[in-house]
């Protein structure tokens, strides 16, 4: 399921234009202008490297409200790709990602290495690599491993640190090449 900015704009713009026409039928120019009025929205995109799926330009928050259908689409995209289990991703984490993308002057399109992880998946990863926390916030939908195409990983890491919105891990090794962000307590580490 996908929700584009254009679809939502058309809906809200159409409704607003209609309402204005009803109130002021002689105001010819106003409906056209209102139709172009941008919504106050928070938009995210994900390129999920493990599934090859892309979720583009999802307005997950519009005019002060989270959009349930958009959140469903995000939960699905950020599922545990090993088991296909879907889990609600924290809106606080989405807001963190959105703010991070904005601070870096990007269009908030993230390459995603890991979103939700089921307890089984996390335990298996912990067995293989003790660097994977056994109580990882990935299991609560409160963490994401990300990068931003075309941007230095170090810049992403430092910006996430400066925001002080949760934990930040730096994994610059070419085999990893991601920054971990979560909404737990403020802390930092380098993998
Ligand atoms: Zn992580």
PDB file of N, CA and C in Angstrom, residues 34-111:
ATOM      1  N   UNK A  34      -5.659  27.594  -3.371  1.00  0.00           N
ATOM      2  CA  UNK A  34      -5.733  26.695  -2.221  1.00  0.00           C
ATOM      3  C   UNK A  34      -5.349  25.271  -2.629  1.00  0.00           C
ATOM      4  N   UNK A  35      -5.713  24.909  -3.848  1.00  0.00           N
ATOM      5  CA  UNK A  35      -5.364  23.577  -4.330  1.00  0.00           C
ATOM      6  C   UNK A  35      -3.859  23.343  -4.362  1.00  0.00           C
ATOM      7  N   UNK A  36      -3.085  24.398  -4.456  1.00  0.00           N
ATOM      8  CA  UNK A  36      -1.622  24.278  -4.518  1.00  0.00           C
ATOM      9  C   UNK A  36      -0.972  24.386  -3.138  1.00  0.00           C
ATOM     10  N   UNK A  37      -1.790  24.688  -2.153  1.00  0.00           N
ATOM     11  CA  UNK A  37      -1.248  24.900  -0.818  1.00  0.00           C
ATOM     12  C   UNK A  37      -0.629  23.605  -0.285  1.00  0.00           C
ATOM     13  N   UNK A  38       0.650  23.608   0.089  1.00  0.00           N
ATOM     14  CA  UNK A  38       1.244  22.356   0.575  1.00  0.00           C
ATOM     15  C   UNK A  38       0.673  21.975   1.930  1.00  0.00           C
ATOM     16  N   UNK A  39       0.539  20.685   2.158  1.00  0.00           N
ATOM     17  CA  UNK A  39       0.088  20.219   3.457  1.00  0.00           C
ATOM     18  C   UNK A  39       1.246  20.288   4.429  1.00  0.00           C
ATOM     19  N   UNK A  40       0.900  20.444   5.692  1.00  0.00           N
ATOM     20  CA  UNK A  40       1.908  20.337   6.725  1.00  0.00           C
ATOM     21  C   UNK A  40       2.087  18.842   7.007  1.00  0.00           C
ATOM     22  N   UNK A  41       3.128  18.253   6.422  1.00  0.00           N
ATOM     23  CA  UNK A  41       3.279  16.800   6.487  1.00  0.00           C
ATOM     24  C   UNK A  41       4.724  16.409   6.773  1.00  0.00           C
ATOM     25  N   UNK A  42       4.881  15.237   7.374  1.00  0.00           N
ATOM     26  CA  UNK A  42       6.213  14.649   7.543  1.00  0.00           C
ATOM     27  C   UNK A  42       6.283  13.428   6.635  1.00  0.00           C
ATOM     28  N   UNK A  43       7.314  13.420   5.811  1.00  0.00           N
ATOM     29  CA  UNK A  43       7.417  12.402   4.761  1.00  0.00           C
ATOM     30  C   UNK A  43       8.715  11.619   4.909  1.00  0.00           C
ATOM     31  N   UNK A  44       8.618  10.310   4.761  1.00  0.00           N
ATOM     32  CA  UNK A  44       9.807   9.448   4.816  1.00  0.00           C
ATOM     33  C   UNK A  44       9.816   8.510   3.618  1.00  0.00           C
ATOM     34  N   UNK A  45      11.027   8.114   3.204  1.00  0.00           N
ATOM     35  CA  UNK A  45      11.175   7.070   2.186  1.00  0.00           C
ATOM     36  C   UNK A  45      12.188   6.054   2.688  1.00  0.00           C
ATOM     37  N   UNK A  46      11.955   4.794   2.325  1.00  0.00           N
ATOM     38  CA  UNK A  46      12.880   3.736   2.725  1.00  0.00           C
ATOM     39  C   UNK A  46      13.247   2.871   1.535  1.00  0.00           C
ATOM     40  N   UNK A  47      14.546   2.650   1.392  1.00  0.00           N
ATOM     41  CA  UNK A  47      15.053   1.682   0.429  1.00  0.00           C
ATOM     42  C   UNK A  47      15.574   0.520   1.277  1.00  0.00           C
ATOM     43  N   UNK A  48      14.801  -0.547   1.302  1.00  0.00           N
ATOM     44  CA  UNK A  48      15.113  -1.654   2.217  1.00  0.00           C
ATOM     45  C   UNK A  48      16.039  -2.642   1.504  1.00  0.00           C
ATOM     46  N   UNK A  49      17.309  -2.591   1.877  1.00  0.00           N
ATOM     47  CA  UNK A  49      18.327  -3.300   1.094  1.00  0.00           C
ATOM     48  C   UNK A  49      18.179  -4.821   1.178  1.00  0.00           C
ATOM     49  N   UNK A  50      17.619  -5.318   2.258  1.00  0.00           N
ATOM     50  CA  UNK A  50      17.539  -6.777   2.417  1.00  0.00           C
ATOM     51  C   UNK A  50      16.372  -7.411   1.665  1.00  0.00           C
ATOM     52  N   UNK A  51      15.352  -6.631   1.384  1.00  0.00           N
ATOM     53  CA  UNK A  51      14.211  -7.177   0.650  1.00  0.00           C
ATOM     54  C   UNK A  51      14.155  -6.643  -0.781  1.00  0.00           C
ATOM     55  N   UNK A  52      14.904  -5.575  -1.034  1.00  0.00           N
ATOM     56  CA  UNK A  52      14.844  -4.934  -2.355  1.00  0.00           C
ATOM     57  C   UNK A  52      13.597  -4.078  -2.524  1.00  0.00           C
ATOM     58  N   UNK A  53      12.829  -3.909  -1.419  1.00  0.00           N
ATOM     59  CA  UNK A  53      11.598  -3.120  -1.513  1.00  0.00           C
ATOM     60  C   UNK A  53      11.878  -1.645  -1.241  1.00  0.00           C
ATOM     61  N   UNK A  54      11.137  -0.808  -1.951  1.00  0.00           N
ATOM     62  CA  UNK A  54      11.249   0.635  -1.721  1.00  0.00           C
ATOM     63  C   UNK A  54       9.875   1.173  -1.339  1.00  0.00           C
ATOM     64  N   UNK A  55       9.856   1.999  -0.339  1.00  0.00           N
ATOM     65  CA  UNK A  55       8.624   2.684   0.070  1.00  0.00           C
ATOM     66  C   UNK A  55       8.926   4.168  -0.077  1.00  0.00           C
ATOM     67  N   UNK A  56       8.306   4.800  -1.049  1.00  0.00           N
ATOM     68  CA  UNK A  56       8.720   6.159  -1.384  1.00  0.00           C
ATOM     69  C   UNK A  56       7.686   7.208  -0.974  1.00  0.00           C
ATOM     70  N   UNK A  57       8.189   8.295  -0.396  1.00  0.00           N
ATOM     71  CA  UNK A  57       7.383   9.491  -0.103  1.00  0.00           C
ATOM     72  C   UNK A  57       6.096   9.190   0.653  1.00  0.00           C
ATOM     73  N   UNK A  58       6.242   8.548   1.791  1.00  0.00           N
ATOM     74  CA  UNK A  58       5.069   8.254   2.616  1.00  0.00           C
ATOM     75  C   UNK A  58       4.839   9.408   3.579  1.00  0.00           C
ATOM     76  N   UNK A  59       3.702  10.042   3.456  1.00  0.00           N
ATOM     77  CA  UNK A  59       3.320  11.098   4.405  1.00  0.00           C
ATOM     78  C   UNK A  59       2.737  10.398   5.636  1.00  0.00           C
ATOM     79  N   UNK A  60       3.587  10.168   6.617  1.00  0.00           N
ATOM     80  CA  UNK A  60       3.125   9.371   7.770  1.00  0.00           C
ATOM     81  C   UNK A  60       2.484  10.253   8.843  1.00  0.00           C
ATOM     82  N   UNK A  61       2.633  11.545   8.716  1.00  0.00           N
ATOM     83  CA  UNK A  61       2.061  12.518   9.665  1.00  0.00           C
ATOM     84  C   UNK A  61       1.576  13.690   8.844  1.00  0.00           C
ATOM     85  N   UNK A  62       0.284  14.013   8.971  1.00  0.00           N
ATOM     86  CA  UNK A  62      -0.283  15.095   8.167  1.00  0.00           C
ATOM     87  C   UNK A  62      -1.158  15.981   9.056  1.00  0.00           C
ATOM     88  N   UNK A  63      -0.893  17.246   9.016  1.00  0.00           N
ATOM     89  CA  UNK A  63      -1.689  18.234   9.763  1.00  0.00           C
ATOM     90  C   UNK A  63      -1.904  17.811  11.226  1.00  0.00           C
ATOM     91  N   UNK A  64      -0.816  17.432  11.865  1.00  0.00           N
ATOM     92  CA  UNK A  64      -0.882  17.145  13.309  1.00  0.00           C
ATOM     93  C   UNK A  64      -1.290  15.735  13.678  1.00  0.00           C
ATOM     94  N   UNK A  65      -1.531  14.881  12.669  1.00  0.00           N
ATOM     95  CA  UNK A  65      -1.989  13.519  12.994  1.00  0.00           C
ATOM     96  C   UNK A  65      -1.160  12.462  12.269  1.00  0.00           C
ATOM     97  N   UNK A  66      -0.881  11.368  12.965  1.00  0.00           N
ATOM     98  CA  UNK A  66      -0.255  10.237  12.298  1.00  0.00           C
ATOM     99  C   UNK A  66      -1.293   9.568  11.405  1.00  0.00           C
ATOM    100  N   UNK A  67      -0.852   9.078  10.258  1.00  0.00           N
ATOM    101  CA  UNK A  67      -1.759   8.500   9.264  1.00  0.00           C
ATOM    102  C   UNK A  67      -1.704   6.974   9.374  1.00  0.00           C
ATOM    103  N   UNK A  68      -2.770   6.344   9.906  1.00  0.00           N
ATOM    104  CA  UNK A  68      -2.704   4.907  10.191  1.00  0.00           C
ATOM    105  C   UNK A  68      -2.278   4.054   8.986  1.00  0.00           C
ATOM    106  N   UNK A  69      -2.820   4.355   7.805  1.00  0.00           N
ATOM    107  CA  UNK A  69      -2.484   3.538   6.624  1.00  0.00           C
ATOM    108  C   UNK A  69      -1.007   3.682   6.274  1.00  0.00           C
ATOM    109  N   UNK A  70      -0.481   4.873   6.453  1.00  0.00           N
ATOM    110  CA  UNK A  70       0.934   5.099   6.163  1.00  0.00           C
ATOM    111  C   UNK A  70       1.807   4.361   7.177  1.00  0.00           C
ATOM    112  N   UNK A  71       1.376   4.386   8.451  1.00  0.00           N
ATOM    113  CA  UNK A  71       2.137   3.666   9.485  1.00  0.00           C
ATOM    114  C   UNK A  71       2.118   2.162   9.188  1.00  0.00           C
ATOM    115  N   UNK A  72       0.983   1.652   8.722  1.00  0.00           N
ATOM    116  CA  UNK A  72       0.902   0.226   8.360  1.00  0.00           C
ATOM    117  C   UNK A  72       1.915  -0.109   7.266  1.00  0.00           C
ATOM    118  N   UNK A  73       1.993   0.774   6.268  1.00  0.00           N
ATOM    119  CA  UNK A  73       2.914   0.537   5.148  1.00  0.00           C
ATOM    120  C   UNK A  73       4.362   0.555   5.637  1.00  0.00           C
ATOM    121  N   UNK A  74       4.656   1.453   6.575  1.00  0.00           N
ATOM    122  CA  UNK A  74       6.018   1.525   7.127  1.00  0.00           C
ATOM    123  C   UNK A  74       6.320   0.279   7.966  1.00  0.00           C
ATOM    124  N   UNK A  75       5.361  -0.126   8.805  1.00  0.00           N
ATOM    125  CA  UNK A  75       5.560  -1.343   9.619  1.00  0.00           C
ATOM    126  C   UNK A  75       5.882  -2.525   8.715  1.00  0.00           C
ATOM    127  N   UNK A  76       5.170  -2.605   7.616  1.00  0.00           N
ATOM    128  CA  UNK A  76       5.356  -3.716   6.675  1.00  0.00           C
ATOM    129  C   UNK A  76       6.758  -3.661   6.045  1.00  0.00           C
ATOM    130  N   UNK A  77       7.155  -2.474   5.620  1.00  0.00           N
ATOM    131  CA  UNK A  77       8.467  -2.333   4.958  1.00  0.00           C
ATOM    132  C   UNK A  77       9.612  -2.611   5.931  1.00  0.00           C
ATOM    133  N   UNK A  78       9.416  -2.229   7.211  1.00  0.00           N
ATOM    134  CA  UNK A  78      10.490  -2.386   8.194  1.00  0.00           C
ATOM    135  C   UNK A  78      10.370  -3.698   8.979  1.00  0.00           C
ATOM    136  N   UNK A  79       9.610  -4.632   8.439  1.00  0.00           N
ATOM    137  CA  UNK A  79       9.404  -5.926   9.114  1.00  0.00           C
ATOM    138  C   UNK A  79      10.728  -6.686   9.257  1.00  0.00           C
ATOM    139  N   UNK A  80      10.690  -7.727  10.073  1.00  0.00           N
ATOM    140  CA  UNK A  80      11.826  -8.639  10.184  1.00  0.00           C
ATOM    141  C   UNK A  80      11.892  -9.418   8.864  1.00  0.00           C
ATOM    142  N   UNK A  81      12.859  -9.092   8.043  1.00  0.00           N
ATOM    143  CA  UNK A  81      12.879  -9.687   6.696  1.00  0.00           C
ATOM    144  C   UNK A  81      13.250 -11.169   6.736  1.00  0.00           C
ATOM    145  N   UNK A  82      13.821 -11.604   7.858  1.00  0.00           N
ATOM    146  CA  UNK A  82      14.179 -13.022   7.937  1.00  0.00           C
ATOM    147  C   UNK A  82      12.966 -13.895   8.223  1.00  0.00           C
ATOM    148  N   UNK A  83      12.017 -13.368   9.017  1.00  0.00           N
ATOM    149  CA  UNK A  83      10.845 -14.163   9.401  1.00  0.00           C
ATOM    150  C   UNK A  83       9.544 -13.594   8.825  1.00  0.00           C
ATOM    151  N   UNK A  84       9.628 -12.411   8.221  1.00  0.00           N
ATOM    152  CA  UNK A  84       8.449 -11.705   7.692  1.00  0.00           C
ATOM    153  C   UNK A  84       7.489 -11.232   8.778  1.00  0.00           C
ATOM    154  N   UNK A  85       7.949 -11.202  10.036  1.00  0.00           N
ATOM    155  CA  UNK A  85       7.083 -10.719  11.112  1.00  0.00           C
ATOM    156  C   UNK A  85       6.992  -9.192  11.073  1.00  0.00           C
ATOM    157  N   UNK A  86       5.758  -8.718  11.223  1.00  0.00           N
ATOM    158  CA  UNK A  86       5.498  -7.270  11.203  1.00  0.00           C
ATOM    159  C   UNK A  86       5.214  -6.818  12.634  1.00  0.00           C
ATOM    160  N   UNK A  87       5.744  -5.656  12.994  1.00  0.00           N
ATOM    161  CA  UNK A  87       5.600  -5.150  14.360  1.00  0.00           C
ATOM    162  C   UNK A  87       5.461  -3.631  14.272  1.00  0.00           C
ATOM    163  N   UNK A  88       4.670  -3.026  15.151  1.00  0.00           N
ATOM    164  CA  UNK A  88       4.516  -1.563  15.053  1.00  0.00           C
ATOM    165  C   UNK A  88       5.837  -0.825  15.310  1.00  0.00           C
ATOM    166  N   UNK A  89       6.234  -0.019  14.361  1.00  0.00           N
ATOM    167  CA  UNK A  89       7.429   0.804  14.521  1.00  0.00           C
ATOM    168  C   UNK A  89       7.028   2.074  15.270  1.00  0.00           C
ATOM    169  N   UNK A  90       7.785   2.414  16.286  1.00  0.00           N
ATOM    170  CA  UNK A  90       7.462   3.572  17.117  1.00  0.00           C
ATOM    171  C   UNK A  90       7.406   4.861  16.291  1.00  0.00           C
ATOM    172  N   UNK A  91       6.356   5.638  16.501  1.00  0.00           N
ATOM    173  CA  UNK A  91       6.263   6.924  15.789  1.00  0.00           C
ATOM    174  C   UNK A  91       7.362   7.880  16.269  1.00  0.00           C
ATOM    175  N   UNK A  92       7.827   7.662  17.496  1.00  0.00           N
ATOM    176  CA  UNK A  92       8.929   8.485  18.008  1.00  0.00           C
ATOM    177  C   UNK A  92      10.202   8.225  17.189  1.00  0.00           C
ATOM    178  N   UNK A  93      10.385   6.977  16.791  1.00  0.00           N
ATOM    179  CA  UNK A  93      11.542   6.642  15.945  1.00  0.00           C
ATOM    180  C   UNK A  93      11.381   7.276  14.558  1.00  0.00           C
ATOM    181  N   UNK A  94      10.171   7.247  14.041  1.00  0.00           N
ATOM    182  CA  UNK A  94       9.930   7.855  12.723  1.00  0.00           C
ATOM    183  C   UNK A  94      10.197   9.359  12.783  1.00  0.00           C
ATOM    184  N   UNK A  95       9.765   9.983  13.869  1.00  0.00           N
ATOM    185  CA  UNK A  95      10.018  11.426  14.025  1.00  0.00           C
ATOM    186  C   UNK A  95      11.513  11.707  14.135  1.00  0.00           C
ATOM    187  N   UNK A  96      12.228  10.812  14.816  1.00  0.00           N
ATOM    188  CA  UNK A  96      13.688  10.965  14.919  1.00  0.00           C
ATOM    189  C   UNK A  96      14.312  10.902  13.514  1.00  0.00           C
ATOM    190  N   UNK A  97      13.889   9.920  12.716  1.00  0.00           N
ATOM    191  CA  UNK A  97      14.430   9.766  11.360  1.00  0.00           C
ATOM    192  C   UNK A  97      14.094  10.994  10.515  1.00  0.00           C
ATOM    193  N   UNK A  98      12.862  11.437  10.648  1.00  0.00           N
ATOM    194  CA  UNK A  98      12.436  12.603   9.871  1.00  0.00           C
ATOM    195  C   UNK A  98      13.290  13.819  10.230  1.00  0.00           C
ATOM    196  N   UNK A  99      13.461  14.041  11.521  1.00  0.00           N
ATOM    197  CA  UNK A  99      14.249  15.200  11.958  1.00  0.00           C
ATOM    198  C   UNK A  99      15.703  15.081  11.491  1.00  0.00           C
ATOM    199  N   UNK A 100      16.238  13.859  11.578  1.00  0.00           N
ATOM    200  CA  UNK A 100      17.615  13.606  11.151  1.00  0.00           C
ATOM    201  C   UNK A 100      17.791  13.930   9.662  1.00  0.00           C
ATOM    202  N   UNK A 101      16.852  13.460   8.855  1.00  0.00           N
ATOM    203  CA  UNK A 101      16.913  13.737   7.422  1.00  0.00           C
ATOM    204  C   UNK A 101      16.810  15.217   7.124  1.00  0.00           C
ATOM    205  N   UNK A 102      15.953  15.903   7.882  1.00  0.00           N
ATOM    206  CA  UNK A 102      15.770  17.342   7.680  1.00  0.00           C
ATOM    207  C   UNK A 102      17.010  18.124   8.096  1.00  0.00           C
ATOM    208  N   UNK A 103      17.566  17.748   9.234  1.00  0.00           N
ATOM    209  CA  UNK A 103      18.769  18.454   9.723  1.00  0.00           C
ATOM    210  C   UNK A 103      19.901  18.346   8.706  1.00  0.00           C
ATOM    211  N   UNK A 104      19.927  17.226   7.975  1.00  0.00           N
ATOM    212  CA  UNK A 104      20.989  17.010   6.986  1.00  0.00           C
ATOM    213  C   UNK A 104      20.594  17.542   5.598  1.00  0.00           C
ATOM    214  N   UNK A 105      19.456  18.220   5.537  1.00  0.00           N
ATOM    215  CA  UNK A 105      18.968  18.823   4.287  1.00  0.00           C
ATOM    216  C   UNK A 105      18.802  17.774   3.179  1.00  0.00           C
ATOM    217  N   UNK A 106      18.197  16.657   3.546  1.00  0.00           N
ATOM    218  CA  UNK A 106      17.911  15.611   2.556  1.00  0.00           C
ATOM    219  C   UNK A 106      16.395  15.518   2.380  1.00  0.00           C
ATOM    220  N   UNK A 107      15.965  14.627   1.472  1.00  0.00           N
ATOM    221  CA  UNK A 107      14.531  14.392   1.309  1.00  0.00           C
ATOM    222  C   UNK A 107      14.060  13.226   2.191  1.00  0.00           C
ATOM    223  N   UNK A 108      14.844  12.893   3.205  1.00  0.00           N
ATOM    224  CA  UNK A 108      14.475  11.854   4.179  1.00  0.00           C
ATOM    225  C   UNK A 108      14.282  10.488   3.524  1.00  0.00           C
ATOM    226  N   UNK A 109      15.141  10.173   2.548  1.00  0.00           N
ATOM    227  CA  UNK A 109      15.124   8.839   1.954  1.00  0.00           C
ATOM    228  C   UNK A 109      16.276   8.043   2.575  1.00  0.00           C
ATOM    229  N   UNK A 110      15.925   7.016   3.335  1.00  0.00           N
ATOM    230  CA  UNK A 110      16.931   6.244   4.054  1.00  0.00           C
ATOM    231  C   UNK A 110      17.129   4.874   3.437  1.00  0.00           C
ATOM    232  N   UNK A 111      18.389   4.463   3.388  1.00  0.00           N
ATOM    233  CA  UNK A 111      18.669   3.073   3.075  1.00  0.00           C
ATOM    234  C   UNK A 111      18.573   2.326   4.395  1.00  0.00           C
TER     235      UNK A 111
END
